[in-house]
Coordinates of C-alpha atoms in Angstrom, one line a residue:
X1 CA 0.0 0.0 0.0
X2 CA 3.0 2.4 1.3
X3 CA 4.7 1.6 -2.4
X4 CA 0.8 2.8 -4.3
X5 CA 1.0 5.8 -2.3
X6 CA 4.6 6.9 -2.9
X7 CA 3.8 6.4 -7.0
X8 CA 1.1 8.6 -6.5
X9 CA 3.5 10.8 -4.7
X10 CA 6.1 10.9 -7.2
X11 CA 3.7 11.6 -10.1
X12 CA 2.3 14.9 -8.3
X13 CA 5.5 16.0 -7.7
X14 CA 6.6 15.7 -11.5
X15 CA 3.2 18.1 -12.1
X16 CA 4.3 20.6 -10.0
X17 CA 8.0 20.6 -10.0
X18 CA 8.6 24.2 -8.8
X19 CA 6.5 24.0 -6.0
X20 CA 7.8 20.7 -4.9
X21 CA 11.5 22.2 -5.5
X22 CA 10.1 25.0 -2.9
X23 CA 8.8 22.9 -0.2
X24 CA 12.3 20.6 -0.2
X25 CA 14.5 23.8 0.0
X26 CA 12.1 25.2 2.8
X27 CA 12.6 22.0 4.6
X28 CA 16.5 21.7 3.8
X29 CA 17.2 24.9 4.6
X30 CA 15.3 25.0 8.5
X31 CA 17.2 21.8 8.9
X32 CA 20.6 22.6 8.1
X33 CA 20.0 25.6 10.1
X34 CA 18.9 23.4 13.2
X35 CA 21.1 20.8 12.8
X36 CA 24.1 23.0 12.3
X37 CA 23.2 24.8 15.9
X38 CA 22.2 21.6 17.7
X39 CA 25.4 19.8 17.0
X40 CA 27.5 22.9 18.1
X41 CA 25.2 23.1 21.0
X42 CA 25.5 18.7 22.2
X43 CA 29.4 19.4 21.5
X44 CA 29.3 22.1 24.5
X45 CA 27.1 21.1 26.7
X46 CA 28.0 17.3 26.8
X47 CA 29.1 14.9 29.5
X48 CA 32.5 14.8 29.2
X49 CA 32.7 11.4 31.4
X50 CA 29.9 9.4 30.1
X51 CA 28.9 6.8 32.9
X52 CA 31.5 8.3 35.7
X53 CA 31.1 12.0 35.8
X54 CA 27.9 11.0 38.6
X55 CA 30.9 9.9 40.8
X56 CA 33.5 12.6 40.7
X57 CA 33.1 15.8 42.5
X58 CA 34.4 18.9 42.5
X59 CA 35.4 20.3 46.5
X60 CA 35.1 23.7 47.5
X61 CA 36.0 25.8 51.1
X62 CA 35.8 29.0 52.3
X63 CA 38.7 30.0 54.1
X64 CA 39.1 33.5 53.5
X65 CA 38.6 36.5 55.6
X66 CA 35.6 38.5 57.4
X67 CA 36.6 41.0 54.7
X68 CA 34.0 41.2 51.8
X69 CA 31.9 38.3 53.3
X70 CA 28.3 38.1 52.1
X71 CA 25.9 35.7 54.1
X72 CA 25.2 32.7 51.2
X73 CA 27.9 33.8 48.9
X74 CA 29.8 30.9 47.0
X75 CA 32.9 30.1 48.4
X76 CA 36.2 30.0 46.8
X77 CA 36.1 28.0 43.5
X78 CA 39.6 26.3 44.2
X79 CA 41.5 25.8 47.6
X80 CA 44.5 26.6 49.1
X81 CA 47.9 24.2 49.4
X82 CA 47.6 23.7 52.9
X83 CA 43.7 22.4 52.5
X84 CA 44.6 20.4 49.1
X85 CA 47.5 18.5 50.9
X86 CA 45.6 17.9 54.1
X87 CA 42.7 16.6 52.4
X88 CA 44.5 14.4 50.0
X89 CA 46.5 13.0 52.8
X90 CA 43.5 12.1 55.0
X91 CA 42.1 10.0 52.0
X92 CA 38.4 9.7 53.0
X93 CA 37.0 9.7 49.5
X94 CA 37.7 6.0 47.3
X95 CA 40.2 8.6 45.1
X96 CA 40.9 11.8 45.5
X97 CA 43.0 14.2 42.9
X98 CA 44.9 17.8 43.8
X99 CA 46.0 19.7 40.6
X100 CA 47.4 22.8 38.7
X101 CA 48.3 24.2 35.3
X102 CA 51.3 25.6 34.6
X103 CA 54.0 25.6 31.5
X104 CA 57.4 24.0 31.4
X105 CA 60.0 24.4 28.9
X106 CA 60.8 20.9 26.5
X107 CA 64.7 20.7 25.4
X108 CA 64.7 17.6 23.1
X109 CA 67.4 15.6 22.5
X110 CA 67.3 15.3 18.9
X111 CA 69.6 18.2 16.9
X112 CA 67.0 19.1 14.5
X113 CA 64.1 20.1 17.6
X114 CA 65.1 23.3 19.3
X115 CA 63.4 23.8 23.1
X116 CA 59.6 24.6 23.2
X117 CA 57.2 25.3 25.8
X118 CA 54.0 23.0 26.5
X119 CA 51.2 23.5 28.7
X120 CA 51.5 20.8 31.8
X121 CA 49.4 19.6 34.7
X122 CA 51.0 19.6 38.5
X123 CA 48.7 16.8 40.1
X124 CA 48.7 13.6 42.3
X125 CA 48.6 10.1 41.7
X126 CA 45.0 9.2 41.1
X127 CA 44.1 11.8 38.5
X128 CA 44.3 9.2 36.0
X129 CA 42.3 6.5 37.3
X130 CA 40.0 9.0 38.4
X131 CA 39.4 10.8 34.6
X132 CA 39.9 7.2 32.8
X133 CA 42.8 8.6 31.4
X134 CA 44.1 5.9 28.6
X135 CA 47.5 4.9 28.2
X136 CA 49.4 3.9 24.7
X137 CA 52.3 3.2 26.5
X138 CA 53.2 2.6 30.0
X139 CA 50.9 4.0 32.9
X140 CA 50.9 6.9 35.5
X141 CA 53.2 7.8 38.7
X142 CA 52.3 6.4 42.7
X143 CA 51.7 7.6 45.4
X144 CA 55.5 6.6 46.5
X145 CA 56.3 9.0 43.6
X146 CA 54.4 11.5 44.8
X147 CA 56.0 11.5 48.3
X148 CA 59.2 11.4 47.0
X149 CA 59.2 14.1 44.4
X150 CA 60.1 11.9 41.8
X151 CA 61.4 12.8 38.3
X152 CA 59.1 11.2 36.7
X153 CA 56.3 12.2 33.7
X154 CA 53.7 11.6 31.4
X155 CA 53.0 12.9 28.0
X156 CA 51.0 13.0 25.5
X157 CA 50.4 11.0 22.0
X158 CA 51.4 14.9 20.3
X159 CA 54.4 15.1 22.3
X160 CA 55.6 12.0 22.1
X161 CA 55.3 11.7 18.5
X162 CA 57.0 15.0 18.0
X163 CA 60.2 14.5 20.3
X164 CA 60.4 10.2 20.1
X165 CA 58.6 9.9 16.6
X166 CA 55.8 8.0 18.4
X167 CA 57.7 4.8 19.3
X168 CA 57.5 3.6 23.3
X169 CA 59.1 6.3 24.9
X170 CA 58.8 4.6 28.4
X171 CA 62.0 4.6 30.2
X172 CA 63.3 7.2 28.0
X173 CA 64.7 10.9 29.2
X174 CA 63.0 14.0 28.4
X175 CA 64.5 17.6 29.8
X176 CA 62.1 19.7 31.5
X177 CA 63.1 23.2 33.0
X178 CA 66.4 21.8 32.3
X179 CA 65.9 18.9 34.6
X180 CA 66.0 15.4 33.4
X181 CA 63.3 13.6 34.3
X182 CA 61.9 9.9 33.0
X183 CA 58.7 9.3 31.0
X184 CA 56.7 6.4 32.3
X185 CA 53.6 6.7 30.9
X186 CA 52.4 8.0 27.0
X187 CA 48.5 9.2 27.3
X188 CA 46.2 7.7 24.5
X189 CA 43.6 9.9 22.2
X190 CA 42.1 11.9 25.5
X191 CA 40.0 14.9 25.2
X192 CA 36.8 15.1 27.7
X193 CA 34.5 17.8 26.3
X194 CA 35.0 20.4 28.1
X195 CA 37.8 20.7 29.9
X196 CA 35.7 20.3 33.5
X197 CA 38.7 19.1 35.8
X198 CA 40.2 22.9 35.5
X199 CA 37.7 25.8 34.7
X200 CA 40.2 28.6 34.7
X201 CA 42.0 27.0 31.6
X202 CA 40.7 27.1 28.1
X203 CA 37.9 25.2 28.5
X204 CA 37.4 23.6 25.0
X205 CA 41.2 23.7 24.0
X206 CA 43.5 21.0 23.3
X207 CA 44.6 19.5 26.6
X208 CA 48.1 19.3 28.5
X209 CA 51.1 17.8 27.0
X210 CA 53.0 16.8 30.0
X211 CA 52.0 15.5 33.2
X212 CA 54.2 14.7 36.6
X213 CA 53.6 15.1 40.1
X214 CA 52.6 18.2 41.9
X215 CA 55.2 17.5 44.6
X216 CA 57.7 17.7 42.0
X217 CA 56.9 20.8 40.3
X218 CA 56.7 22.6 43.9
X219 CA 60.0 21.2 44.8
X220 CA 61.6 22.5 41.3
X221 CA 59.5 25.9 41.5
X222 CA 58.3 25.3 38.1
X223 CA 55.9 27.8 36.5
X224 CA 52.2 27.7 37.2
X225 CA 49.1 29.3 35.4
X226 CA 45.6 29.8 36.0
X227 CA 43.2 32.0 38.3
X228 CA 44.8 32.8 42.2
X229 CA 42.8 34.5 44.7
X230 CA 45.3 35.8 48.0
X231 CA 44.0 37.7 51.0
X232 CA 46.8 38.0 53.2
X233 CA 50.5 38.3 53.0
X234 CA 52.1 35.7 51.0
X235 CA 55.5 36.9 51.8
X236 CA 56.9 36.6 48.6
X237 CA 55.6 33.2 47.5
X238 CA 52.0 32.8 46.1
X239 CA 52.4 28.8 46.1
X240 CA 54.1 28.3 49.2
X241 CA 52.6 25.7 51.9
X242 CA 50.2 28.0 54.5
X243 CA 49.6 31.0 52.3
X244 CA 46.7 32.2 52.2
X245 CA 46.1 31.9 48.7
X246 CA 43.5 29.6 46.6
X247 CA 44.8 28.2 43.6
X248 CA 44.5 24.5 43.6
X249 CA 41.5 22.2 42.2
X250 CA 40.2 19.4 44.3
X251 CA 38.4 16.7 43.1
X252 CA 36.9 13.5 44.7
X253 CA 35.8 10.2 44.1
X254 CA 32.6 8.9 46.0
X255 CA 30.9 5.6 45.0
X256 CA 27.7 6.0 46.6
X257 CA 25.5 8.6 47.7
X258 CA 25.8 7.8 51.0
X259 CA 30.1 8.5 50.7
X260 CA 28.8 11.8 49.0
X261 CA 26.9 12.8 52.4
X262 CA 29.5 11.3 54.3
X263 CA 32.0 13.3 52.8
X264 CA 30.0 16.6 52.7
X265 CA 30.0 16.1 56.4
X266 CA 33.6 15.2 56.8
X267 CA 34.2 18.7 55.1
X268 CA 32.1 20.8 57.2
X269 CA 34.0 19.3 60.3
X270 CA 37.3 20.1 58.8
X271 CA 36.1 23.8 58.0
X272 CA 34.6 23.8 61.6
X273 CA 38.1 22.6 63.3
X274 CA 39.9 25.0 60.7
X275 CA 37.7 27.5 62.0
X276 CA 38.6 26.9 66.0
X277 CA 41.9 26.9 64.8
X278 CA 42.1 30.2 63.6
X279 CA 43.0 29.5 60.2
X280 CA 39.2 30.2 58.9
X281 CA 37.3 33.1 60.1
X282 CA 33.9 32.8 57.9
X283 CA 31.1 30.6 58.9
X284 CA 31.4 26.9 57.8
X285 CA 30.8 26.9 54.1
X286 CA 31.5 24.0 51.6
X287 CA 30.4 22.9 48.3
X288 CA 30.5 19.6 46.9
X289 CA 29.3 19.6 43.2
X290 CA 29.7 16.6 40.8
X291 CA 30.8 17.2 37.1
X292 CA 28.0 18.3 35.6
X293 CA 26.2 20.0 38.7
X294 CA 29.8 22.1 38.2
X295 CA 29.2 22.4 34.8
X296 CA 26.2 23.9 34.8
X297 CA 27.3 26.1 38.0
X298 CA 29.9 27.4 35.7
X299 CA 27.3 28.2 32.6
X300 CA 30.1 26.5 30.1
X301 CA 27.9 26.8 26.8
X302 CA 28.6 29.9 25.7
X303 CA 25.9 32.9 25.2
X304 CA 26.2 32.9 21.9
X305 CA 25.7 29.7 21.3
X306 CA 22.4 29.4 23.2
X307 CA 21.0 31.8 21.1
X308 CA 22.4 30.0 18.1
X309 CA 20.5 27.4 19.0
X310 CA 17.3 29.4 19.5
X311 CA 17.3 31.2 16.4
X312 CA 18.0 27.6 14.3
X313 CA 14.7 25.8 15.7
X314 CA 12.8 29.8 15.5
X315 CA 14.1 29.4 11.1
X316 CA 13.1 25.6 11.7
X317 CA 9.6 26.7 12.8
X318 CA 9.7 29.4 10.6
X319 CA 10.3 27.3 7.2
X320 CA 7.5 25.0 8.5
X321 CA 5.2 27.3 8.2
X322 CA 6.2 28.4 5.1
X323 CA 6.1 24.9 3.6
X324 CA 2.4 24.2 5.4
X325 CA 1.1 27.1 2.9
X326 CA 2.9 25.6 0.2
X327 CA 1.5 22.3 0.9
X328 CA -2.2 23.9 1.4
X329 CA -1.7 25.4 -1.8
X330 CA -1.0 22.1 -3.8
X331 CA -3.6 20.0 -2.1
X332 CA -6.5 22.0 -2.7
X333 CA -5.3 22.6 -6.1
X334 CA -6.0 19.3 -6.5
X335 CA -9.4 19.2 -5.0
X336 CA -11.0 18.0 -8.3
X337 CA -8.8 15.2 -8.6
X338 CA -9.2 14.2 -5.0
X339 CA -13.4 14.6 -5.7
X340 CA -13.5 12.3 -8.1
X341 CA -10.8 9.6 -6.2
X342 CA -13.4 10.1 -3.4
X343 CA -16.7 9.7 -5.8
X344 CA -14.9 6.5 -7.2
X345 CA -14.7 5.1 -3.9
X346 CA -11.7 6.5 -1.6
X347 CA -12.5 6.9 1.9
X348 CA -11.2 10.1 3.4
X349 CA -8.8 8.0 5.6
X350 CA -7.1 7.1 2.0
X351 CA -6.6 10.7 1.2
X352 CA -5.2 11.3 4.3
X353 CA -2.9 9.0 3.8
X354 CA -1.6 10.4 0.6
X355 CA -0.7 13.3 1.2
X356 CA 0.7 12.8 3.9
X357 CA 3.2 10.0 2.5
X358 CA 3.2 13.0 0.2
X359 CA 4.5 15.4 3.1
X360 CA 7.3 12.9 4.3
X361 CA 8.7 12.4 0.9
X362 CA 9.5 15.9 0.5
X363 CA 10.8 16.0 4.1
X364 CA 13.3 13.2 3.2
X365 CA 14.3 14.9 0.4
X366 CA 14.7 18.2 2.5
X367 CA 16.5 16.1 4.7
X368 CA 19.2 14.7 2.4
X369 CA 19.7 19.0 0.9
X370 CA 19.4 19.6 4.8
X371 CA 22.3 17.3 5.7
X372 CA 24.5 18.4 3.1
X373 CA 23.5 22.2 4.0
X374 CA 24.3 21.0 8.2
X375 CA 28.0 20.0 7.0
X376 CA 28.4 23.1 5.1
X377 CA 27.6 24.7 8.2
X378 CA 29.3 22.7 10.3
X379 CA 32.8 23.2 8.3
X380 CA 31.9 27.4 8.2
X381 CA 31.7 26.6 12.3
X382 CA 35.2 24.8 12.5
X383 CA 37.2 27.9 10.5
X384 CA 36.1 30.4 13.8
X385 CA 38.6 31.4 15.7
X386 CA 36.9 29.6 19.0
X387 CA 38.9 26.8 20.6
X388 CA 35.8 24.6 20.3
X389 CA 34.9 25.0 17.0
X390 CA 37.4 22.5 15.6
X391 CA 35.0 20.0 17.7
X392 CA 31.9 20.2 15.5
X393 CA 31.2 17.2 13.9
X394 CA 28.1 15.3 12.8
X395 CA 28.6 11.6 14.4
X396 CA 26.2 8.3 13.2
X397 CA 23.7 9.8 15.9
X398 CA 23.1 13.1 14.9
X399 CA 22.9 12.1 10.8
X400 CA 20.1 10.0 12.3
X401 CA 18.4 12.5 13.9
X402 CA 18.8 14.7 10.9
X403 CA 17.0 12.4 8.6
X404 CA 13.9 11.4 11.4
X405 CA 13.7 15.3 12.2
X406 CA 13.4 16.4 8.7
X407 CA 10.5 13.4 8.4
X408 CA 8.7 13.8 11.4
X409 CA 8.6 17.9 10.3
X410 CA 7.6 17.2 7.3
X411 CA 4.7 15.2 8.5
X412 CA 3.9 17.7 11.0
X413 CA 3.6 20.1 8.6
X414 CA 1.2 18.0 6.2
X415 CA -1.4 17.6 8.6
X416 CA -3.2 20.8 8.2
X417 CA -3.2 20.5 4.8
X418 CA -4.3 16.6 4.5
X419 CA -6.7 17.2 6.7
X420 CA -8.5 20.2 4.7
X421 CA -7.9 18.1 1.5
X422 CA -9.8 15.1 2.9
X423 CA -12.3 17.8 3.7
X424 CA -12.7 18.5 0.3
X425 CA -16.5 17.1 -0.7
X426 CA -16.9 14.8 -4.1
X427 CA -20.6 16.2 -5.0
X428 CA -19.3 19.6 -5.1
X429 CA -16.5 18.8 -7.2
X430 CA -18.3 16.5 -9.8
X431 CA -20.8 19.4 -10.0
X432 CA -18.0 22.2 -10.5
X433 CA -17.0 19.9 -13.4

C-alpha cells in the first residue's frame, strides 16, 4: 500500500516541479540551520565522562577572611595548598585528585628540535584512574612517587610523537626546565568535552602535554598558570605551603550517595576545626558539586551559542510554516482530482494518507539537501577562531536525527493540509466539473 501511495507521490511531484523544489529547500534549509546549531550546541554542553562523571566531584572551602563576606555567597572555586594536601592525605574519598596548570619548557634531544614550551598539569597520583585517562604506552606515577618528588612524567600521544617519533618512549629521558626527568607513561587519544577538571584554563582547548607530580613541580619551582585569589600576606611566594592563597583544584571520588553525604560532612568538620583553629574566620561553608552540577554552576555553553541554538529551531519553525502554505496550496489545487478519487470510492482516511506519505517524501528529500546544507555549516563553524569549534562534527547519531527530524517535520507540517484536502466534498467537485 506504502509503495501505491509513494507512485502517486512521485507523479504529483513531476506536475508541480517548482512548487515541490520549494517545499524541499524550505525543509532543507530549516534543517541545516537546526542541525548546524544543535550539533555545536551537544558538543558544549555534553558529558564529558559518560557513565562516571555521577561519581566525581568537585570540593570547595571558604577559608578566607571576614573582609567582603556576604551571608550565602559561593565560596572559593579552588583551595588553598595547605587544604589540598591535608585533604589528599587524610584520604576519606575512594580517590581523591589535587592539581594545577602551569608551562614548562621541552629541550629535546634530537639536533633538528630546538626547546619549546607546552602546557602541563602539576597533580597527584590518582588523576588518572579517576578521569579514565588511557595509556598507549606505560601508565601513571604512585603515590611513592608523589612522596618522594620523583622525576618522573607523562605525556601526550602529540608530544611523544613530536620528540620520540611515536615509538614507546617509556624509560626514555625528556628535559624539562632543564631537569632530566623519565617518562613512564604516553596518554592515549584523550580529550573530555569540556575541559571540567580545570575551569580557569581554556575550557574547550587541546589538553596538557606533560603530566608529573605536583610534589615535584613545587620542589623544582616550576611555573604555574591559572586563576589565584590571595588575602593575606604571601610573603613573597604565592604557592608556598600556608599561604593564604586559593589556587588549587580538588576533586573527589565517591561511590555511593551515601560516601557523597559522608563526605559533605567530613568537610564541614574540617572547616569547623579550621575554624577553631584560627586558620578560617567565615562561617562553615563548603560545596560539593559533581561534574555536571559544576558544569552547569559554571554556565560553560557559551551565550552565543544558546541563542544560536534558539534562532535555528525559531528558522526551523519558521520554514514549516512556510512549507504548510505551500502544501495547502497544492492539495487544494488538487481538489477535483481528489473529488473524483473520493466519488470513485476512496474513503477520506485514504486521502489522508496520501498526502501525507506526500509530506514525508518531501521532508526526506529536504532532509538529504538539509544534511549536506548541516555539514556546510558545520565546516563554516570549525574555521572560527573559537577553541571549540574544531569540535563540530556530525557523528552516526546526529545524521540519524537529521533524517527522522526532517520526516517527522515534514509530516507535522502536512497535517493541516491533508486534513482540509480530505475535507474536500466529491458532489461539489463533480458538479463544479
Amino acid at each position: 500500500m506504502f509503495g501505491y501511495y509513494f507512485n502517486l507521490a512521485l507523479r504529483s511531484f513531476r506536475r508541480n516541479r517548482v512548487l515541490t523544489a520549494l517545499m524541499v529547500l524550505a525543509i532543507a534549509l530549516g534543517i541545516g540551520a537546526c542541525m548546524t546549531t544543535l550539533t555545536v550546541f551537544r558538543v558544549l554542553s555534553g558529558d564529558p565522562l559518560p557513565g562516571k562523571s555521577g561519581q566525581l566531584y568537585y570540593v570547595q572551602l571558604d577559608p578566607e577572611g571576614m573582609q567582603g563576606y556576604t551571608p550565602g555567597g559561593e565560596p572559593n572555586e579552588q583551595v588553598t595548598r595547605t587544604d589540598a594536601e591535608t585533604l589528599l592525605r587524610e584520604k576519606r574519598g575512594d580517590r581523591q585528585a589535587m592539581m594545577t596548570g602551569g608551562g614548562v619548557s621541552v629541550t629535546p634531544d634530537r639536533a633538528d628540535l630546538t626547546p619549546f614550551l607546552s602546557d602541563a598539569r602539576y597533580a597527584s597520583t590518582d588523576f588518572f584512574p579517576m578521569f579514565q585517562v588511557p595509556f598507549l604506552y606505560g601508565n601513571g606515577w604512585s603515590q611513592q612517587d608523589d612522596e618522594s618528588r620523583a622525576r618522573v612524567v607523562v605525556i601526550s600521544s602529540d608530544l611523544n610523537d613530536r620528540v620520540f617519533g611515536g615509538s614507546d618512549s617509556v624509560g626514555k629521558r625528556l628535559r624539562l626546565d632543564q631537569t632530566d626527568f623519565t617518562v613512564i607513561g604516553v596518554i592515549d587519544e584523550w580529550r573530555p568535552t569540556p575541559r571540567f577538571y580545570d575551569m580557569n584554563s581554556d575550557r574547550y582547548g587541546e589538553l596538557e602535554d606533560v603530566f608529573l607530580p605536583f610534589s615535584t613541580s613545587r620542589d623544582l619551582q616550576m611555573g604555574r598558570s591559572g586563576n589565584m585569589n590571595c588575602w593575606g600576606d604571601s610573603r613573597g611566594d604565592n604557592t608556598a605551603l600556608n599561604v593564604p592563597c586559593a589556587w588549587i583544584q580538588y576533586w573527589v571520588e565517591l561511590g555511593s550517595e551515601e560516601k557523597r553525604k559522608a563526605y559533605h560532612d567530613y568537610l564541614t568538620s574540617y572547616s569547623e576545626q579550621q575554624r577553631a583553629a584560627g586558620r578560617f574566620e567565615r562561617p562553615t561553608n563548603v560545596r560539593l558539586r559533581s561534574v555536571m552540577e559544576w558544569l552547569d554552576f559554571n554556565r560553560v555553553v557559551p551565550t552565543d551559542v544558546v541563542m544560536q541554538l534558539w534562532l535555528g529551531f525559531g528558522f526551523l519553525l519558521v520554514c514549516l510554516l512556510n512549507t504548510v502554505g505551500l502544501l495547502l496550496a497544492k492539495f487544494l489545487r488538487r481538489s477535483s482530482e481528489i473529488g473524483v478519487r473520493r466519488a470513485l470510492g476512496a474513503s477520506r482516511a485514504e486521502i489522508f494518507k496520501q498526502c501525507l506519505v506526500e509530506a514525508g517524501t518531501i521532508g526526506l528529500a529536504g532532509g538529504i539537501l538539509g544534511l549536506g546544507l548541516a555539514l556546510l555549516g558545520l565546516w563554516a563553524v570549525r574555521q572560527q577562531p573559537a577553541s571549540y569549534a574544531e569540535l563540530a562534527h556530525l557523528d552516526l547519531g546526529m545524521l540519524l536525527t537529521t533524517f527522522l527530524l526532517a520526516i517527522v517535520a515534514s509530516l507535522f507540517a502536512g497535517i493541516l493540509p491533508a486534513w482540509r484536502a480530505m475535507q474536500v466534498t466529491p458532489a461539489l467537485q463533480l458538479k463544479s466539473q
